GROMACS .gro file of C-alpha atoms in nm:
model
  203
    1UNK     CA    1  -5.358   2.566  -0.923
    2UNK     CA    2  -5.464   2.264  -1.066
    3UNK     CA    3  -5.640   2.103  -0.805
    4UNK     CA    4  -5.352   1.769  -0.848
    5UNK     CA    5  -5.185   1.579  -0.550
    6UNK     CA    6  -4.848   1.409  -0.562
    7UNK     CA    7  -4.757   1.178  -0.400
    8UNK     CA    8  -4.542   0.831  -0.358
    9UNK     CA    9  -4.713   0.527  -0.344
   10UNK     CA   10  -4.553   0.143  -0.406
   11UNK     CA   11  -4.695  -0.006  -0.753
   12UNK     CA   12  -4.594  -0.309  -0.910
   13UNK     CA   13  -4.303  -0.303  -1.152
   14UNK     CA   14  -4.167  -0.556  -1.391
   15UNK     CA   15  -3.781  -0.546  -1.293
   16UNK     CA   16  -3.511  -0.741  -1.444
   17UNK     CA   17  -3.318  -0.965  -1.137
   18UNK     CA   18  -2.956  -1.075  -1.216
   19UNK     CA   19  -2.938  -1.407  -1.083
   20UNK     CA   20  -2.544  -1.479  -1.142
   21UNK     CA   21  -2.332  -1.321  -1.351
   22UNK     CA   22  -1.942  -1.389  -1.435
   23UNK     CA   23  -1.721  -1.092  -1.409
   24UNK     CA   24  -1.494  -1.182  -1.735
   25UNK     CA   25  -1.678  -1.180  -2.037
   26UNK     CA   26  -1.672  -1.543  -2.258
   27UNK     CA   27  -1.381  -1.570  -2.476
   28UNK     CA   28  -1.495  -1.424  -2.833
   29UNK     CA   29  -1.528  -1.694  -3.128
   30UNK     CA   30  -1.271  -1.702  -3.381
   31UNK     CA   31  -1.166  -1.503  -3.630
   32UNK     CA   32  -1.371  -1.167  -3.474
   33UNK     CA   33  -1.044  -0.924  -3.404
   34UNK     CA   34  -0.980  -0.970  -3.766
   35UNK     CA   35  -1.360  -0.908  -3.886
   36UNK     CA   36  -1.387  -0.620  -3.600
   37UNK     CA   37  -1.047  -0.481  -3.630
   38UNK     CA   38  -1.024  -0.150  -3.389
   39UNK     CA   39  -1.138   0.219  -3.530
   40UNK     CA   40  -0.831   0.487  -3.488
   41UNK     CA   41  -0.910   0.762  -3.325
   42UNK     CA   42  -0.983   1.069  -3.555
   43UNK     CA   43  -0.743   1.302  -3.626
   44UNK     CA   44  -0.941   1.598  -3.764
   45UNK     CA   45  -1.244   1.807  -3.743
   46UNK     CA   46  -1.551   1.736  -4.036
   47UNK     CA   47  -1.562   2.059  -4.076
   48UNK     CA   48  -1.419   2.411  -3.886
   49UNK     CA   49  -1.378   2.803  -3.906
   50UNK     CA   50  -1.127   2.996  -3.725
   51UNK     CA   51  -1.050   3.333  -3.727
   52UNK     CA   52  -0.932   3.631  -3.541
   53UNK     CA   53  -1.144   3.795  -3.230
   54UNK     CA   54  -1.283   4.098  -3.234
   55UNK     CA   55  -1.057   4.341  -3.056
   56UNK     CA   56  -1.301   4.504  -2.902
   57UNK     CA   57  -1.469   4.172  -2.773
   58UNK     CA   58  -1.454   4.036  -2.429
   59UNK     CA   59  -1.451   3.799  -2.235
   60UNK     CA   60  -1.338   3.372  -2.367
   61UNK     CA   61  -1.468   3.064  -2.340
   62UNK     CA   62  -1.378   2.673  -2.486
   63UNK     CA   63  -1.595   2.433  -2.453
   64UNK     CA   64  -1.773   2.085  -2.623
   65UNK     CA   65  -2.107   2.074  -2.634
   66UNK     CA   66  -2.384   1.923  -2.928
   67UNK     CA   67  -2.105   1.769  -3.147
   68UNK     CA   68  -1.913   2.082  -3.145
   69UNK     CA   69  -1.596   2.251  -3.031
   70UNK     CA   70  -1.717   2.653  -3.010
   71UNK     CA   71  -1.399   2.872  -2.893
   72UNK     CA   72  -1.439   3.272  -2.813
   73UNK     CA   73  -1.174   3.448  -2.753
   74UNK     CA   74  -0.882   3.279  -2.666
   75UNK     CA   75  -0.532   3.357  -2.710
   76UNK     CA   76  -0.309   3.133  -2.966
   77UNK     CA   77  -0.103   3.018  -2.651
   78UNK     CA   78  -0.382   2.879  -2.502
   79UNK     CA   79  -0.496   2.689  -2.823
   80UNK     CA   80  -0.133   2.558  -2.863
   81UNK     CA   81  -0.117   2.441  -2.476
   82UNK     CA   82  -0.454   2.272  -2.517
   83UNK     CA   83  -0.312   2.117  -2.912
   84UNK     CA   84  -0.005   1.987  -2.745
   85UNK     CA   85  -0.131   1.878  -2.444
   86UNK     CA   86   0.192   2.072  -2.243
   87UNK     CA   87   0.212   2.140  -1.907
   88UNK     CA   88   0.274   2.503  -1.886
   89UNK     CA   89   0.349   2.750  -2.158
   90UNK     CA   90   0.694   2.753  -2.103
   91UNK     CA   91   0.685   2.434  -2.268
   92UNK     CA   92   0.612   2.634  -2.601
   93UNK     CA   93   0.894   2.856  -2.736
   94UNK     CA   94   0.951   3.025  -3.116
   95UNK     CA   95   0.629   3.189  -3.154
   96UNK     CA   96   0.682   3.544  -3.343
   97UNK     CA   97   0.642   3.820  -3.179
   98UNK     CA   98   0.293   3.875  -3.001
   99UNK     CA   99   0.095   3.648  -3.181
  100UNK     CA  100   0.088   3.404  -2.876
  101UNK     CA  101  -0.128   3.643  -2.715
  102UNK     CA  102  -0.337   3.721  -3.051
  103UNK     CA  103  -0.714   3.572  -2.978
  104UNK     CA  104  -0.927   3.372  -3.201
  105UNK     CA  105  -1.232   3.215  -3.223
  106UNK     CA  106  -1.299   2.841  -3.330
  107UNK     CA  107  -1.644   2.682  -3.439
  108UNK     CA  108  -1.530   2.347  -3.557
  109UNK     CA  109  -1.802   2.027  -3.581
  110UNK     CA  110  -1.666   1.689  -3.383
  111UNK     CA  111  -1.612   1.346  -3.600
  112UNK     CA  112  -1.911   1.127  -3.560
  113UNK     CA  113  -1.954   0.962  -3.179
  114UNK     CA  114  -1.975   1.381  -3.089
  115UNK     CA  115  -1.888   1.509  -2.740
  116UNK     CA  116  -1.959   1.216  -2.559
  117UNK     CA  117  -1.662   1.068  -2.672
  118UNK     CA  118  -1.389   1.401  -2.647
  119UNK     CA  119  -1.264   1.511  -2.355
  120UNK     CA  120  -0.925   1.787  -2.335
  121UNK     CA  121  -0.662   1.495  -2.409
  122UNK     CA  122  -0.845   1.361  -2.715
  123UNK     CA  123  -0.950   1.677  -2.862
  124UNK     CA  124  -0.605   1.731  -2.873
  125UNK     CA  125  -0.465   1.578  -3.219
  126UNK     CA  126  -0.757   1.767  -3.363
  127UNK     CA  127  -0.686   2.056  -3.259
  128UNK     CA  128  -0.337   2.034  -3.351
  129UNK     CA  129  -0.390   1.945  -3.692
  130UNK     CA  130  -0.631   2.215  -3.749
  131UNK     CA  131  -0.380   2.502  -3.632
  132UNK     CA  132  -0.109   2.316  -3.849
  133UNK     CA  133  -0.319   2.354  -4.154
  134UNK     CA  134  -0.471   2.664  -4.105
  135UNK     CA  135  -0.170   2.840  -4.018
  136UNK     CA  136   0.135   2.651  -4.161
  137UNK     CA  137   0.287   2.577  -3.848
  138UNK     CA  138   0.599   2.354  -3.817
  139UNK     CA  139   0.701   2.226  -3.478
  140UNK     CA  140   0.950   1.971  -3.386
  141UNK     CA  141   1.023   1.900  -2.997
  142UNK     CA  142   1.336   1.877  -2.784
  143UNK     CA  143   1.460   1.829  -2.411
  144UNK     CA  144   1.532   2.182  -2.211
  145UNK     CA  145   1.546   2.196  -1.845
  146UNK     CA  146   1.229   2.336  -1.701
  147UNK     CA  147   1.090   2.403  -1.383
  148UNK     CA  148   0.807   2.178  -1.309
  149UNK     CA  149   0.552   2.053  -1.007
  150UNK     CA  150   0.581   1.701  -0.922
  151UNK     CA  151   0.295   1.472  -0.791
  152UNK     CA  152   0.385   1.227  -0.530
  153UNK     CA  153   0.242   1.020  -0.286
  154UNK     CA  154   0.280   1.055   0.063
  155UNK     CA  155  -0.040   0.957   0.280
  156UNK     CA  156  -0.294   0.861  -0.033
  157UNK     CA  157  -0.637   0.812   0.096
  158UNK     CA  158  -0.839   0.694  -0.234
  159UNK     CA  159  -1.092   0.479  -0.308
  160UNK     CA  160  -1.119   0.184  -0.536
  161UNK     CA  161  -1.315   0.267  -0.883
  162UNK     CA  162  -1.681   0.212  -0.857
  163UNK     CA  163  -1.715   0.041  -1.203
  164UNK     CA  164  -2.076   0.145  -1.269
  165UNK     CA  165  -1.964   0.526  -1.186
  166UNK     CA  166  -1.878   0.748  -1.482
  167UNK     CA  167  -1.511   0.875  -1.543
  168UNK     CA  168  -1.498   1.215  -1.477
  169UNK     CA  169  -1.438   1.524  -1.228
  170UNK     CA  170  -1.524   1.849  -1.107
  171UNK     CA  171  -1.479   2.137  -0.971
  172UNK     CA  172  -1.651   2.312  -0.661
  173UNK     CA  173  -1.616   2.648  -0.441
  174UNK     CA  174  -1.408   2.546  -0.156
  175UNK     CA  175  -1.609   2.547   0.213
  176UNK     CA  176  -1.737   2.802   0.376
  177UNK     CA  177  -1.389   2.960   0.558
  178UNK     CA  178  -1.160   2.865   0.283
  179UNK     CA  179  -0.937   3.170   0.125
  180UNK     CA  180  -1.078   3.331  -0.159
  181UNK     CA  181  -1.063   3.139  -0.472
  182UNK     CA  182  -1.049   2.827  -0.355
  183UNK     CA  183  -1.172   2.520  -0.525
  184UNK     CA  184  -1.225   2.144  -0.465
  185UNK     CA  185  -1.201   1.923  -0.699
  186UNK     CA  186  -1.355   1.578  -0.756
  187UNK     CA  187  -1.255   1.336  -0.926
  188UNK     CA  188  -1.437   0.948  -0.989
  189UNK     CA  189  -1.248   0.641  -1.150
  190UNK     CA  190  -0.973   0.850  -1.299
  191UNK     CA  191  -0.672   0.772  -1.387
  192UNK     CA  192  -0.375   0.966  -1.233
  193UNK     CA  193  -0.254   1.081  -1.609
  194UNK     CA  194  -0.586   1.224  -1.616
  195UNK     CA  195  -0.610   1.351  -1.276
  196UNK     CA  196  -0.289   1.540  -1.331
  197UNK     CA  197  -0.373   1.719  -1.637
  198UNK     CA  198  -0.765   1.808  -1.451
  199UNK     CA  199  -0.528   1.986  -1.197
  200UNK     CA  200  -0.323   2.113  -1.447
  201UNK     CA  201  -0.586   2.264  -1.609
  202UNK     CA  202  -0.741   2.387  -1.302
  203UNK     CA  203  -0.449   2.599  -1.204
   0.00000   0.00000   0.00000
């Protein structure tokens, strides 16, 4: 109790009013693509760790937070399906034995720009590269028949983007009624690559 009141009251502000404003940008002067040529994505972590679980530990998790990657727990398939960006694990055949269920955990520290600029289809490549190196993988791909869902549309009912909203979605509990388990997701100005591996993922 500090003896303080809150409350909203209008005060004058020094705002900022766009008066007109041209939707396409001026072109840029001469010569800049070559001074400002574009930066390639990275390819690899600055710096990472990897190594097997604890058997007696439980529980996994994989996310991107503070400039890192942290994994716990998660099984080599998983860390493949996320490298290669593959639909289902089906996708991934040759592995010896078991060790596509063997777990491991990853602490591994982003290339500069951090997690604002990494999402699960860019972290990808560096992923990939890391289990490459670490574990002298060779791959090489090839067309097999596999079952598979297939997006289509049939009665869409979307929104144009909002180009001041972020890209992005989520997930919620389904309403109140809804079989157990069930989720909605969200999604704002995505695109429908993206919106197919969120559901992917989500499955």
């Amino acid at each position: 109790q500090l003896g303080l009141k809150l409350e909203q009251r209008p005060v004058p502000t020094p705002v900022l009013v766009v008066d007109s404003v041209n939707e396409n940008p001026a072109p840029d002067p001469p010569g800049t693509a070559e001074a400002l040529p574009p930066i390639p994505p990275p390819t690899a972590f600055e710096v990472a760790d990897i190594r097997p679980t604890d058997p007696d530990s439980r529980g996994a998790s994989f996310r991107i937070q503070n400039g890192r990657l942290t994994v716990q727990g998660m099984p080599m398939i998983f860390l493949l399906s996320r490298a290669l960006n593959t639909a289902t694990n089906e996708q991934i055949i040759g592995l010896p034995g078991d060790f596509d269920a063997l777990r491991f955990n990853i602490n591994a520290q982003l290339p500069a720009g951090g997690d604002s600029d990494f999402d699960i289809l860019s972290m990808g490549p560096l992923l990939r590269n890391l289990l490459v190196d670490r574990f002298r993988m060779k791959y090489h791909t090839e067309e097999r028949p596999q079952t598979v869902y297939r997006l289509t549309v049939v009665k869409p009912k979307m929104k144009k983007a909002d180009r001041e909203s972020r890209i992005g979605c989520r997930n919620a509990n389904g309403p109140p009624g809804s079989p157990r388990g069930t989720t909605v997701m969200t999604c704002h100005n995505t695109s429908m690559e993206r919106f197919a591996t969120q559901l992917r993922n989500t499955s």
